[in-house]
PDB file of C-alpha atoms in Angstrom:
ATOM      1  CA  UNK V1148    -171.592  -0.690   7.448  1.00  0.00           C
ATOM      2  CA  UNK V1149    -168.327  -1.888   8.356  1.00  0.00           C
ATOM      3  CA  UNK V1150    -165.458  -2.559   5.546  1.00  0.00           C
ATOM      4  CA  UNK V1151    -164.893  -6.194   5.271  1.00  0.00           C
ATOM      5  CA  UNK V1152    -160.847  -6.659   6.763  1.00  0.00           C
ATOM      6  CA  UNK V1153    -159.043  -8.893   4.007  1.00  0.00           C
ATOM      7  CA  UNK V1154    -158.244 -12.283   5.193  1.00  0.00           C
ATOM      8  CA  UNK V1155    -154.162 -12.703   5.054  1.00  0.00           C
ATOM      9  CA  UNK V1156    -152.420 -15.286   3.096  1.00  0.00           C
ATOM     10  CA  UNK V1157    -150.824 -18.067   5.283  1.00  0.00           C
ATOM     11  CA  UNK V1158    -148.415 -18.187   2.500  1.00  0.00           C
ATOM     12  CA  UNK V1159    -147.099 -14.303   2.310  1.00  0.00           C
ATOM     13  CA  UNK V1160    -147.101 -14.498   5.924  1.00  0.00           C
ATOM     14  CA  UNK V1161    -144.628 -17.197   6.165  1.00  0.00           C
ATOM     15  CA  UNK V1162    -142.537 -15.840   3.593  1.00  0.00           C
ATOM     16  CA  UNK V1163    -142.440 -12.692   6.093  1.00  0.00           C
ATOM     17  CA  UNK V1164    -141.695 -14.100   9.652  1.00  0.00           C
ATOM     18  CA  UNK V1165    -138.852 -16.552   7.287  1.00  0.00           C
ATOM     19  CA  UNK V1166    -137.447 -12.365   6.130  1.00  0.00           C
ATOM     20  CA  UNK V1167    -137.813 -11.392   9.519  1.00  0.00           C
ATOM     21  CA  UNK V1168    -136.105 -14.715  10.966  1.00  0.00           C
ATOM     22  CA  UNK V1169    -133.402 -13.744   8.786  1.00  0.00           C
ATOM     23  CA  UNK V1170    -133.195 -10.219   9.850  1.00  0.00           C
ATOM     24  CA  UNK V1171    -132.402 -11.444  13.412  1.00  0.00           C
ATOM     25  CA  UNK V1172    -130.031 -13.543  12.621  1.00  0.00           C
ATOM     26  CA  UNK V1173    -127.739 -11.456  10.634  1.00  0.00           C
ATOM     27  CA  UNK V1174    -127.905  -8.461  13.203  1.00  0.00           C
ATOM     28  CA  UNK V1175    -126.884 -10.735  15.708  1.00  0.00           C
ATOM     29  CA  UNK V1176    -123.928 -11.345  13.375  1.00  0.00           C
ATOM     30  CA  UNK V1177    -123.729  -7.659  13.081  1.00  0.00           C
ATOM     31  CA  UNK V1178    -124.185  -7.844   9.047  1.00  0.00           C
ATOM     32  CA  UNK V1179    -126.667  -4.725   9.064  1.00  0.00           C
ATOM     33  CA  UNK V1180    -127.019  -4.566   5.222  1.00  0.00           C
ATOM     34  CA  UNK V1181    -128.418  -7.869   4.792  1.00  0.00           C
ATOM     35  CA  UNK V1182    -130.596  -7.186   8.432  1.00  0.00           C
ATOM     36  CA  UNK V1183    -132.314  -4.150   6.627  1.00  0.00           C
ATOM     37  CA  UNK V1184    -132.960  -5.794   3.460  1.00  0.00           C
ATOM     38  CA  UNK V1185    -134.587  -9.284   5.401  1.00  0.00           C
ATOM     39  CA  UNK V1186    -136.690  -6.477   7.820  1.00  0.00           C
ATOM     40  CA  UNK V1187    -137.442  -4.542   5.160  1.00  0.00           C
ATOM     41  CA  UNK V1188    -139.411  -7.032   3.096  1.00  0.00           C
ATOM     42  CA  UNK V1189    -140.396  -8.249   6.291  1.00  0.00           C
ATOM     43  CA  UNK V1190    -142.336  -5.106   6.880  1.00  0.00           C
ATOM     44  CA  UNK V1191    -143.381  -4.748   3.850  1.00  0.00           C
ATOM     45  CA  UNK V1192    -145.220  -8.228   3.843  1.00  0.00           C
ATOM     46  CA  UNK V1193    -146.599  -7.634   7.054  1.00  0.00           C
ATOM     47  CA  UNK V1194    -148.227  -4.270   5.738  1.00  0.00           C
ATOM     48  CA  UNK V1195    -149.420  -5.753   3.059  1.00  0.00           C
ATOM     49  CA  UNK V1196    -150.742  -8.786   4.617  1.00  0.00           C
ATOM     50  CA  UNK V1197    -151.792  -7.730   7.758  1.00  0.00           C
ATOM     51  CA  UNK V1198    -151.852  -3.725   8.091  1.00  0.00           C
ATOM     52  CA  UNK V1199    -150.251  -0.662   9.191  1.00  0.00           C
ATOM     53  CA  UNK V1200    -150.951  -1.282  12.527  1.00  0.00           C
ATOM     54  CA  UNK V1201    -150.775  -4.775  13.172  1.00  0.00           C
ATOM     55  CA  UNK V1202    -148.081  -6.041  15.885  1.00  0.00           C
ATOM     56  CA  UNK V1203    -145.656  -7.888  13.045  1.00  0.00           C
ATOM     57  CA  UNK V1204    -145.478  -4.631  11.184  1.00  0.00           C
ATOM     58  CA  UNK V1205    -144.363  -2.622  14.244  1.00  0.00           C
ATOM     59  CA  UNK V1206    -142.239  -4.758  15.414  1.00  0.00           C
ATOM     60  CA  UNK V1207    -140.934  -5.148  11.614  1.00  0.00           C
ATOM     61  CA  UNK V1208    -140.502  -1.853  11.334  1.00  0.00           C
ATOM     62  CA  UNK V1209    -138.987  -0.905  14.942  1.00  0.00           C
ATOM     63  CA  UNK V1210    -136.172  -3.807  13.807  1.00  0.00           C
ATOM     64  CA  UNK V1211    -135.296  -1.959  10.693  1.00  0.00           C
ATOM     65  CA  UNK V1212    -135.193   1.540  12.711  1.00  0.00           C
ATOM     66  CA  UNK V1213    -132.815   0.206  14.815  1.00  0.00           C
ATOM     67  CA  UNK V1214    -130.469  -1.621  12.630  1.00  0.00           C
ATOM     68  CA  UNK V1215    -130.210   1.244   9.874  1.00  0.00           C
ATOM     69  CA  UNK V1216    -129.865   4.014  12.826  1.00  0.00           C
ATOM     70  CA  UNK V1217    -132.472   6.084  10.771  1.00  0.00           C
ATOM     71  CA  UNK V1218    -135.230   8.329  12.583  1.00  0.00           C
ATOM     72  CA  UNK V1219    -138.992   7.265  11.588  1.00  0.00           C
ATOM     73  CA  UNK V1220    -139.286  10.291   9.275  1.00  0.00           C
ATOM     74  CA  UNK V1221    -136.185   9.021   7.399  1.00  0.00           C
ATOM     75  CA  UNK V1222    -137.061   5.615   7.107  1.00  0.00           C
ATOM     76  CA  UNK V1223    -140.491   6.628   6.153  1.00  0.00           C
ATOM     77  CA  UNK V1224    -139.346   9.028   3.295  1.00  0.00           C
ATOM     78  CA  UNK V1225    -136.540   6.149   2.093  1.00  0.00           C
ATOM     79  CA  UNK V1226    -139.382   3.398   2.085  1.00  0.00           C
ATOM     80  CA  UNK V1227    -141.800   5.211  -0.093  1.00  0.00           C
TER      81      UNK V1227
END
């Protein structure tokens, strides 16, 4: 049968969109360094949390493409 999906914790969660609230608001002050770091943890919450696929992870991880200027494969290889 089906694999039981593990229920997120509210908590984790929050501490995520808070990383990528932060995220946003440096790049918009063009401080990329601390805008990877906050979408970096922010991704890696959300995968933890909620999945590889979920929409917060994408989104997490499209963020942190575009404010490093690295191509998937490179982010991919740095992240691991």
């Amino acid at each position: 049968k089906g694999k039981k999906k593990k229920k997120a914790d509210p908590r984790k969660l929050e501490i995520s969109d808070a990383c990528h609230a932060l995220g946003t608001a440096c790049n918009m002050v063009r401080d990329q360094e601390d805008a990877e770091l906050f979408f970096k943890r922010a991704k890696e919450g959300y995968e933890e949390q909620l999945g590889l696929d979920s929409e917060k992870t994408l989104e997490a991880t499209y963020r942190l493409i575009t404010v490093s200027g690295m191509s998937r494969g490179e982010l991919i290889d740095k992240s691991r």
